[in-house]
Amino acid sequence: MPLHEDNKLPPHGHNEEIDASFGYERTDIRVTGIIVFLTALAIFVAVTGVLCWGIGKVINAELNKEDGKNTKWTKTVDVRELGNLPTSPELQNKMAELTQQFPTPRVQTDDGNQDLADLHAREDLLLNYYTRIDGQPGKVRIPIDRAMELVAQQGLPVAPAPQAATLMTGDQKPTVHAPLTSGFARTAYEMELERGEGARAERPKNAK
């Protein structure tokens, strides 16, 4: 049984001349297959790129038709032509229009800086100025510095002492009476009371 394949090794008795100018053994590797594979791969990549470019063009054209014709408010503006000014009124109007068109809830574009600044402004207004209290005519809020001065001068108000609760009809104030137990496993307190009562009972007898 032969140990080699007929298509790889020449049959016995037939010696082929080896050309050393190629630099490799031609029976081990075929350059033609590699060239065909690389060529097919390059063609596939080129065709795929052209298809993707064409699909992108078609999609952009359809989106432009749905959005309508560009106006001075919707056209793309090059910031470099405006002197690289991000606060340009034209850009602000465009951003405001896009923001209004975007469905809610919307993500804040300034990381909440404006809301935080408004909150601090309201806090400063309540803490540093006299303000009226809604729904309470004749009463105003005073600045915190003035409130601290009044507390230092007059002191904090003292709460009145709590009054004893008046018992209602049928209520009784709970009291604890000895013995604390039913006689089984008496406590030391109960035994001490019994010894004291016994001593007091013996004193009149000894006195007689």
PDB file of C-alpha atoms in Angstrom:
ATOM      1  CA  MET A   1       0.000   0.000   0.000  1.00  0.00           C
ATOM      2  CA  PRO A   2       1.623   3.312  -1.037  1.00  0.00           C
ATOM      3  CA  LEU A   3       2.253   5.940   1.667  1.00  0.00           C
ATOM      4  CA  HIS A   4       1.986   8.945  -0.634  1.00  0.00           C
ATOM      5  CA  GLU A   5      -0.525  10.481  -2.952  1.00  0.00           C
ATOM      6  CA  ASP A   6       0.032  10.182  -6.655  1.00  0.00           C
ATOM      7  CA  ASN A   7      -0.835  13.840  -7.301  1.00  0.00           C
ATOM      8  CA  LYS A   8       1.858  15.133  -4.935  1.00  0.00           C
ATOM      9  CA  LEU A   9       4.875  12.918  -5.532  1.00  0.00           C
ATOM     10  CA  PRO A  10       6.037  11.608  -8.886  1.00  0.00           C
ATOM     11  CA  PRO A  11       5.833   7.851  -9.428  1.00  0.00           C
ATOM     12  CA  HIS A  12       8.883   5.727  -8.815  1.00  0.00           C
ATOM     13  CA  GLY A  13      11.288   5.586 -11.637  1.00  0.00           C
ATOM     14  CA  HIS A  14      10.446   9.069 -13.010  1.00  0.00           C
ATOM     15  CA  ASN A  15      12.735  11.834 -11.763  1.00  0.00           C
ATOM     16  CA  GLU A  16      11.775  15.385 -12.765  1.00  0.00           C
ATOM     17  CA  GLU A  17      14.350  18.082 -13.113  1.00  0.00           C
ATOM     18  CA  ILE A  18      14.113  20.718 -10.354  1.00  0.00           C
ATOM     19  CA  ASP A  19      14.516  24.346 -11.410  1.00  0.00           C
ATOM     20  CA  ALA A  20      16.242  26.237  -8.590  1.00  0.00           C
ATOM     21  CA  SER A  21      15.520  29.641 -10.107  1.00  0.00           C
ATOM     22  CA  PHE A  22      12.067  29.750  -8.483  1.00  0.00           C
ATOM     23  CA  GLY A  23      13.513  29.718  -4.968  1.00  0.00           C
ATOM     24  CA  TYR A  24      11.032  27.183  -3.597  1.00  0.00           C
ATOM     25  CA  GLU A  25       9.759  23.684  -4.221  1.00  0.00           C
ATOM     26  CA  ARG A  26       6.982  23.980  -6.766  1.00  0.00           C
ATOM     27  CA  THR A  27       5.403  20.686  -5.714  1.00  0.00           C
ATOM     28  CA  ASP A  28       4.742  22.042  -2.160  1.00  0.00           C
ATOM     29  CA  ILE A  29       3.036  25.363  -2.929  1.00  0.00           C
ATOM     30  CA  ARG A  30       1.153  26.879  -5.818  1.00  0.00           C
ATOM     31  CA  VAL A  31       1.417  30.650  -6.235  1.00  0.00           C
ATOM     32  CA  THR A  32      -1.452  30.673  -8.695  1.00  0.00           C
ATOM     33  CA  GLY A  33      -4.009  29.783  -5.993  1.00  0.00           C
ATOM     34  CA  ILE A  34      -2.791  32.568  -3.711  1.00  0.00           C
ATOM     35  CA  ILE A  35      -2.955  35.130  -6.502  1.00  0.00           C
ATOM     36  CA  VAL A  36      -6.489  34.064  -7.416  1.00  0.00           C
ATOM     37  CA  PHE A  37      -7.635  34.315  -3.776  1.00  0.00           C
ATOM     38  CA  LEU A  38      -6.151  37.789  -3.240  1.00  0.00           C
ATOM     39  CA  THR A  39      -7.612  39.021  -6.521  1.00  0.00           C
ATOM     40  CA  ALA A  40     -11.076  37.745  -5.614  1.00  0.00           C
ATOM     41  CA  LEU A  41     -10.804  39.328  -2.158  1.00  0.00           C
ATOM     42  CA  ALA A  42      -9.834  42.709  -3.624  1.00  0.00           C
ATOM     43  CA  ILE A  43     -12.739  42.586  -6.076  1.00  0.00           C
ATOM     44  CA  PHE A  44     -15.161  41.682  -3.269  1.00  0.00           C
ATOM     45  CA  VAL A  45     -13.971  44.568  -1.084  1.00  0.00           C
ATOM     46  CA  ALA A  46     -14.227  47.031  -3.975  1.00  0.00           C
ATOM     47  CA  VAL A  47     -17.733  45.914  -4.933  1.00  0.00           C
ATOM     48  CA  THR A  48     -18.883  46.036  -1.286  1.00  0.00           C
ATOM     49  CA  GLY A  49     -17.513  49.561  -0.869  1.00  0.00           C
ATOM     50  CA  VAL A  50     -19.273  50.784  -4.002  1.00  0.00           C
ATOM     51  CA  LEU A  51     -22.563  49.222  -2.868  1.00  0.00           C
ATOM     52  CA  CYS A  52     -22.322  50.814   0.598  1.00  0.00           C
ATOM     53  CA  TRP A  53     -21.563  54.217  -0.929  1.00  0.00           C
ATOM     54  CA  GLY A  54     -24.525  53.923  -3.292  1.00  0.00           C
ATOM     55  CA  ILE A  55     -26.904  52.812  -0.524  1.00  0.00           C
ATOM     56  CA  GLY A  56     -25.794  55.744   1.632  1.00  0.00           C
ATOM     57  CA  LYS A  57     -26.428  58.183  -1.205  1.00  0.00           C
ATOM     58  CA  VAL A  58     -29.930  56.799  -1.754  1.00  0.00           C
ATOM     59  CA  ILE A  59     -30.791  56.974   1.959  1.00  0.00           C
ATOM     60  CA  ASN A  60     -29.525  60.568   2.270  1.00  0.00           C
ATOM     61  CA  ALA A  61     -31.524  61.597  -0.794  1.00  0.00           C
ATOM     62  CA  GLU A  62     -34.729  60.129   0.672  1.00  0.00           C
ATOM     63  CA  LEU A  63     -34.125  61.837   4.020  1.00  0.00           C
ATOM     64  CA  ASN A  64     -33.562  65.186   2.312  1.00  0.00           C
ATOM     65  CA  LYS A  65     -36.865  64.780   0.449  1.00  0.00           C
ATOM     66  CA  GLU A  66     -38.707  64.097   3.721  1.00  0.00           C
ATOM     67  CA  ASP A  67     -37.096  67.084   5.496  1.00  0.00           C
ATOM     68  CA  GLY A  68     -38.007  69.456   2.674  1.00  0.00           C
ATOM     69  CA  LYS A  69     -36.017  72.147   0.968  1.00  0.00           C
ATOM     70  CA  ASN A  70     -33.176  73.706   2.939  1.00  0.00           C
ATOM     71  CA  THR A  71     -33.637  77.290   4.094  1.00  0.00           C
ATOM     72  CA  LYS A  72     -31.293  79.721   5.763  1.00  0.00           C
ATOM     73  CA  TRP A  73     -32.406  78.301   9.107  1.00  0.00           C
ATOM     74  CA  THR A  74     -31.976  74.629   8.231  1.00  0.00           C
ATOM     75  CA  LYS A  75     -28.938  74.642   5.976  1.00  0.00           C
ATOM     76  CA  THR A  76     -25.599  73.532   7.330  1.00  0.00           C
ATOM     77  CA  VAL A  77     -23.493  76.461   8.519  1.00  0.00           C
ATOM     78  CA  ASP A  78     -19.726  76.345   8.597  1.00  0.00           C
ATOM     79  CA  VAL A  79     -18.602  77.682  11.952  1.00  0.00           C
ATOM     80  CA  ARG A  80     -15.296  78.790  10.456  1.00  0.00           C
ATOM     81  CA  GLU A  81     -17.138  81.293   8.272  1.00  0.00           C
ATOM     82  CA  LEU A  82     -18.658  82.866  11.402  1.00  0.00           C
ATOM     83  CA  GLY A  83     -15.314  83.401  13.075  1.00  0.00           C
ATOM     84  CA  ASN A  84     -15.589  80.173  15.086  1.00  0.00           C
ATOM     85  CA  LEU A  85     -18.160  81.760  17.419  1.00  0.00           C
ATOM     86  CA  PRO A  86     -20.348  79.120  19.100  1.00  0.00           C
ATOM     87  CA  THR A  87     -22.672  81.866  20.434  1.00  0.00           C
ATOM     88  CA  SER A  88     -23.691  83.059  16.981  1.00  0.00           C
ATOM     89  CA  PRO A  89     -27.393  84.039  16.899  1.00  0.00           C
ATOM     90  CA  GLU A  90     -27.859  82.019  13.728  1.00  0.00           C
ATOM     91  CA  LEU A  91     -26.496  78.883  15.377  1.00  0.00           C
ATOM     92  CA  GLN A  92     -28.545  79.513  18.510  1.00  0.00           C
ATOM     93  CA  ASN A  93     -31.752  79.859  16.476  1.00  0.00           C
ATOM     94  CA  LYS A  94     -30.961  76.689  14.585  1.00  0.00           C
ATOM     95  CA  MET A  95     -30.281  74.757  17.784  1.00  0.00           C
ATOM     96  CA  ALA A  96     -33.467  76.111  19.374  1.00  0.00           C
ATOM     97  CA  GLU A  97     -35.532  75.039  16.362  1.00  0.00           C
ATOM     98  CA  LEU A  98     -34.002  71.580  16.342  1.00  0.00           C
ATOM     99  CA  THR A  99     -34.579  71.272  20.082  1.00  0.00           C
ATOM    100  CA  GLN A 100     -38.259  72.151  19.742  1.00  0.00           C
ATOM    101  CA  GLN A 101     -38.695  69.596  16.972  1.00  0.00           C
ATOM    102  CA  PHE A 102     -37.058  66.818  18.978  1.00  0.00           C
ATOM    103  CA  PRO A 103     -39.620  64.796  20.989  1.00  0.00           C
ATOM    104  CA  THR A 104     -39.640  64.914  24.765  1.00  0.00           C
ATOM    105  CA  PRO A 105     -38.077  64.042  27.129  1.00  0.00           C
ATOM    106  CA  ARG A 106     -34.936  65.746  25.874  1.00  0.00           C
ATOM    107  CA  VAL A 107     -31.403  65.433  27.182  1.00  0.00           C
ATOM    108  CA  GLN A 108     -29.951  68.680  28.506  1.00  0.00           C
ATOM    109  CA  THR A 109     -27.242  70.039  26.229  1.00  0.00           C
ATOM    110  CA  ASP A 110     -25.514  72.115  28.920  1.00  0.00           C
ATOM    111  CA  ASP A 111     -25.205  69.367  31.580  1.00  0.00           C
ATOM    112  CA  GLY A 112     -27.831  71.148  33.711  1.00  0.00           C
ATOM    113  CA  ASN A 113     -25.708  74.265  34.228  1.00  0.00           C
ATOM    114  CA  GLN A 114     -28.610  76.629  33.505  1.00  0.00           C
ATOM    115  CA  ASP A 115     -31.004  74.816  35.848  1.00  0.00           C
ATOM    116  CA  LEU A 116     -28.367  74.789  38.592  1.00  0.00           C
ATOM    117  CA  ALA A 117     -27.722  78.508  38.134  1.00  0.00           C
ATOM    118  CA  ASP A 118     -31.470  79.238  38.359  1.00  0.00           C
ATOM    119  CA  LEU A 119     -31.707  77.173  41.555  1.00  0.00           C
ATOM    120  CA  HIS A 120     -28.831  79.084  43.179  1.00  0.00           C
ATOM    121  CA  ALA A 121     -30.400  82.384  42.115  1.00  0.00           C
ATOM    122  CA  ARG A 122     -33.700  81.476  43.814  1.00  0.00           C
ATOM    123  CA  GLU A 123     -31.845  80.379  46.944  1.00  0.00           C
ATOM    124  CA  ASP A 124     -29.889  83.646  47.076  1.00  0.00           C
ATOM    125  CA  LEU A 125     -33.114  85.606  46.618  1.00  0.00           C
ATOM    126  CA  LEU A 126     -34.713  83.878  49.625  1.00  0.00           C
ATOM    127  CA  LEU A 127     -31.623  84.008  51.851  1.00  0.00           C
ATOM    128  CA  ASN A 128     -30.227  87.487  51.176  1.00  0.00           C
ATOM    129  CA  TYR A 129     -33.276  89.703  50.539  1.00  0.00           C
ATOM    130  CA  TYR A 130     -36.655  90.568  52.027  1.00  0.00           C
ATOM    131  CA  THR A 131     -39.356  88.611  50.217  1.00  0.00           C
ATOM    132  CA  ARG A 132     -43.094  88.288  50.644  1.00  0.00           C
ATOM    133  CA  ILE A 133     -44.769  85.026  51.604  1.00  0.00           C
ATOM    134  CA  ASP A 134     -47.483  83.984  49.188  1.00  0.00           C
ATOM    135  CA  GLY A 135     -50.883  83.626  50.808  1.00  0.00           C
ATOM    136  CA  GLN A 136     -49.794  85.341  54.050  1.00  0.00           C
ATOM    137  CA  PRO A 137     -50.274  89.111  53.742  1.00  0.00           C
ATOM    138  CA  GLY A 138     -48.302  91.220  56.163  1.00  0.00           C
ATOM    139  CA  LYS A 139     -45.553  88.615  56.581  1.00  0.00           C
ATOM    140  CA  VAL A 140     -42.179  88.741  54.898  1.00  0.00           C
ATOM    141  CA  ARG A 141     -39.032  86.670  54.952  1.00  0.00           C
ATOM    142  CA  ILE A 142     -35.990  88.414  56.362  1.00  0.00           C
ATOM    143  CA  PRO A 143     -32.396  87.867  55.219  1.00  0.00           C
ATOM    144  CA  ILE A 144     -30.489  85.155  57.006  1.00  0.00           C
ATOM    145  CA  ASP A 145     -27.885  87.604  58.323  1.00  0.00           C
ATOM    146  CA  ARG A 146     -30.614  89.694  59.985  1.00  0.00           C
ATOM    147  CA  ALA A 147     -32.180  86.543  61.442  1.00  0.00           C
ATOM    148  CA  MET A 148     -28.850  85.525  62.980  1.00  0.00           C
ATOM    149  CA  GLU A 149     -28.492  88.980  64.554  1.00  0.00           C
ATOM    150  CA  LEU A 150     -31.968  88.746  66.110  1.00  0.00           C
ATOM    151  CA  VAL A 151     -31.243  85.284  67.504  1.00  0.00           C
ATOM    152  CA  ALA A 152     -27.987  86.537  69.034  1.00  0.00           C
ATOM    153  CA  GLN A 153     -29.788  89.494  70.652  1.00  0.00           C
ATOM    154  CA  GLN A 154     -33.021  87.864  71.821  1.00  0.00           C
ATOM    155  CA  GLY A 155     -32.022  84.225  72.112  1.00  0.00           C
ATOM    156  CA  LEU A 156     -33.952  81.213  70.959  1.00  0.00           C
ATOM    157  CA  PRO A 157     -37.572  80.831  72.123  1.00  0.00           C
ATOM    158  CA  VAL A 158     -38.046  78.447  75.045  1.00  0.00           C
ATOM    159  CA  ALA A 159     -40.689  75.806  74.673  1.00  0.00           C
ATOM    160  CA  PRO A 160     -43.307  75.770  77.485  1.00  0.00           C
ATOM    161  CA  ALA A 161     -43.085  73.011  80.065  1.00  0.00           C
ATOM    162  CA  PRO A 162     -45.332  70.086  79.241  1.00  0.00           C
ATOM    163  CA  GLN A 163     -48.493  69.938  81.341  1.00  0.00           C
ATOM    164  CA  ALA A 164     -49.736  66.789  83.007  1.00  0.00           C
ATOM    165  CA  ALA A 165     -52.336  65.100  80.907  1.00  0.00           C
ATOM    166  CA  THR A 166     -55.819  65.279  82.410  1.00  0.00           C
ATOM    167  CA  LEU A 167     -57.281  61.840  82.992  1.00  0.00           C
ATOM    168  CA  MET A 168     -60.575  61.239  81.300  1.00  0.00           C
ATOM    169  CA  THR A 169     -63.558  59.592  82.937  1.00  0.00           C
ATOM    170  CA  GLY A 170     -62.816  55.939  83.614  1.00  0.00           C
ATOM    171  CA  ASP A 171     -59.055  56.323  83.188  1.00  0.00           C
ATOM    172  CA  GLN A 172     -56.736  55.361  86.034  1.00  0.00           C
ATOM    173  CA  LYS A 173     -53.086  56.036  86.543  1.00  0.00           C
ATOM    174  CA  PRO A 174     -51.253  52.700  86.556  1.00  0.00           C
ATOM    175  CA  THR A 175     -49.488  51.833  89.820  1.00  0.00           C
ATOM    176  CA  VAL A 176     -47.240  48.907  90.675  1.00  0.00           C
ATOM    177  CA  HIS A 177     -48.019  46.932  93.849  1.00  0.00           C
ATOM    178  CA  ALA A 178     -46.075  44.124  95.531  1.00  0.00           C
ATOM    179  CA  PRO A 179     -45.920  41.215  95.187  1.00  0.00           C
ATOM    180  CA  LEU A 180     -44.614  41.390  91.694  1.00  0.00           C
ATOM    181  CA  THR A 181     -45.091  37.640  91.233  1.00  0.00           C
ATOM    182  CA  SER A 182     -47.750  35.097  92.171  1.00  0.00           C
ATOM    183  CA  GLY A 183     -45.574  33.646  94.981  1.00  0.00           C
ATOM    184  CA  PHE A 184     -43.579  31.234  92.867  1.00  0.00           C
ATOM    185  CA  ALA A 185     -39.913  32.166  92.470  1.00  0.00           C
ATOM    186  CA  ARG A 186     -40.251  35.355  94.493  1.00  0.00           C
ATOM    187  CA  THR A 187     -37.910  38.205  93.801  1.00  0.00           C
ATOM    188  CA  ALA A 188     -35.343  39.536  96.273  1.00  0.00           C
ATOM    189  CA  TYR A 189     -37.406  42.692  96.589  1.00  0.00           C
ATOM    190  CA  GLU A 190     -40.460  40.708  97.757  1.00  0.00           C
ATOM    191  CA  MET A 191     -38.397  38.660 100.222  1.00  0.00           C
ATOM    192  CA  GLU A 192     -36.918  41.846 101.641  1.00  0.00           C
ATOM    193  CA  LEU A 193     -40.388  43.292 102.131  1.00  0.00           C
ATOM    194  CA  GLU A 194     -41.537  40.140 103.964  1.00  0.00           C
ATOM    195  CA  ARG A 195     -38.568  40.243 106.351  1.00  0.00           C
ATOM    196  CA  GLY A 196     -39.252  43.911 107.069  1.00  0.00           C
ATOM    197  CA  GLU A 197     -42.928  43.287 107.794  1.00  0.00           C
ATOM    198  CA  GLY A 198     -42.035  40.333 110.081  1.00  0.00           C
ATOM    199  CA  ALA A 199     -39.569  42.443 112.049  1.00  0.00           C
ATOM    200  CA  ARG A 200     -42.123  45.191 112.552  1.00  0.00           C
ATOM    201  CA  ALA A 201     -44.700  42.591 113.783  1.00  0.00           C
ATOM    202  CA  GLU A 202     -42.251  41.175 116.386  1.00  0.00           C
ATOM    203  CA  ARG A 203     -41.330  44.536 117.896  1.00  0.00           C
ATOM    204  CA  PRO A 204     -44.675  45.142 119.719  1.00  0.00           C
ATOM    205  CA  LYS A 205     -44.557  41.627 121.234  1.00  0.00           C
ATOM    206  CA  ASN A 206     -41.043  42.145 122.608  1.00  0.00           C
ATOM    207  CA  ALA A 207     -42.033  45.557 123.955  1.00  0.00           C
ATOM    208  CA  LYS A 208     -44.794  44.018 126.094  1.00  0.00           C
TER     209      LYS A 208
END
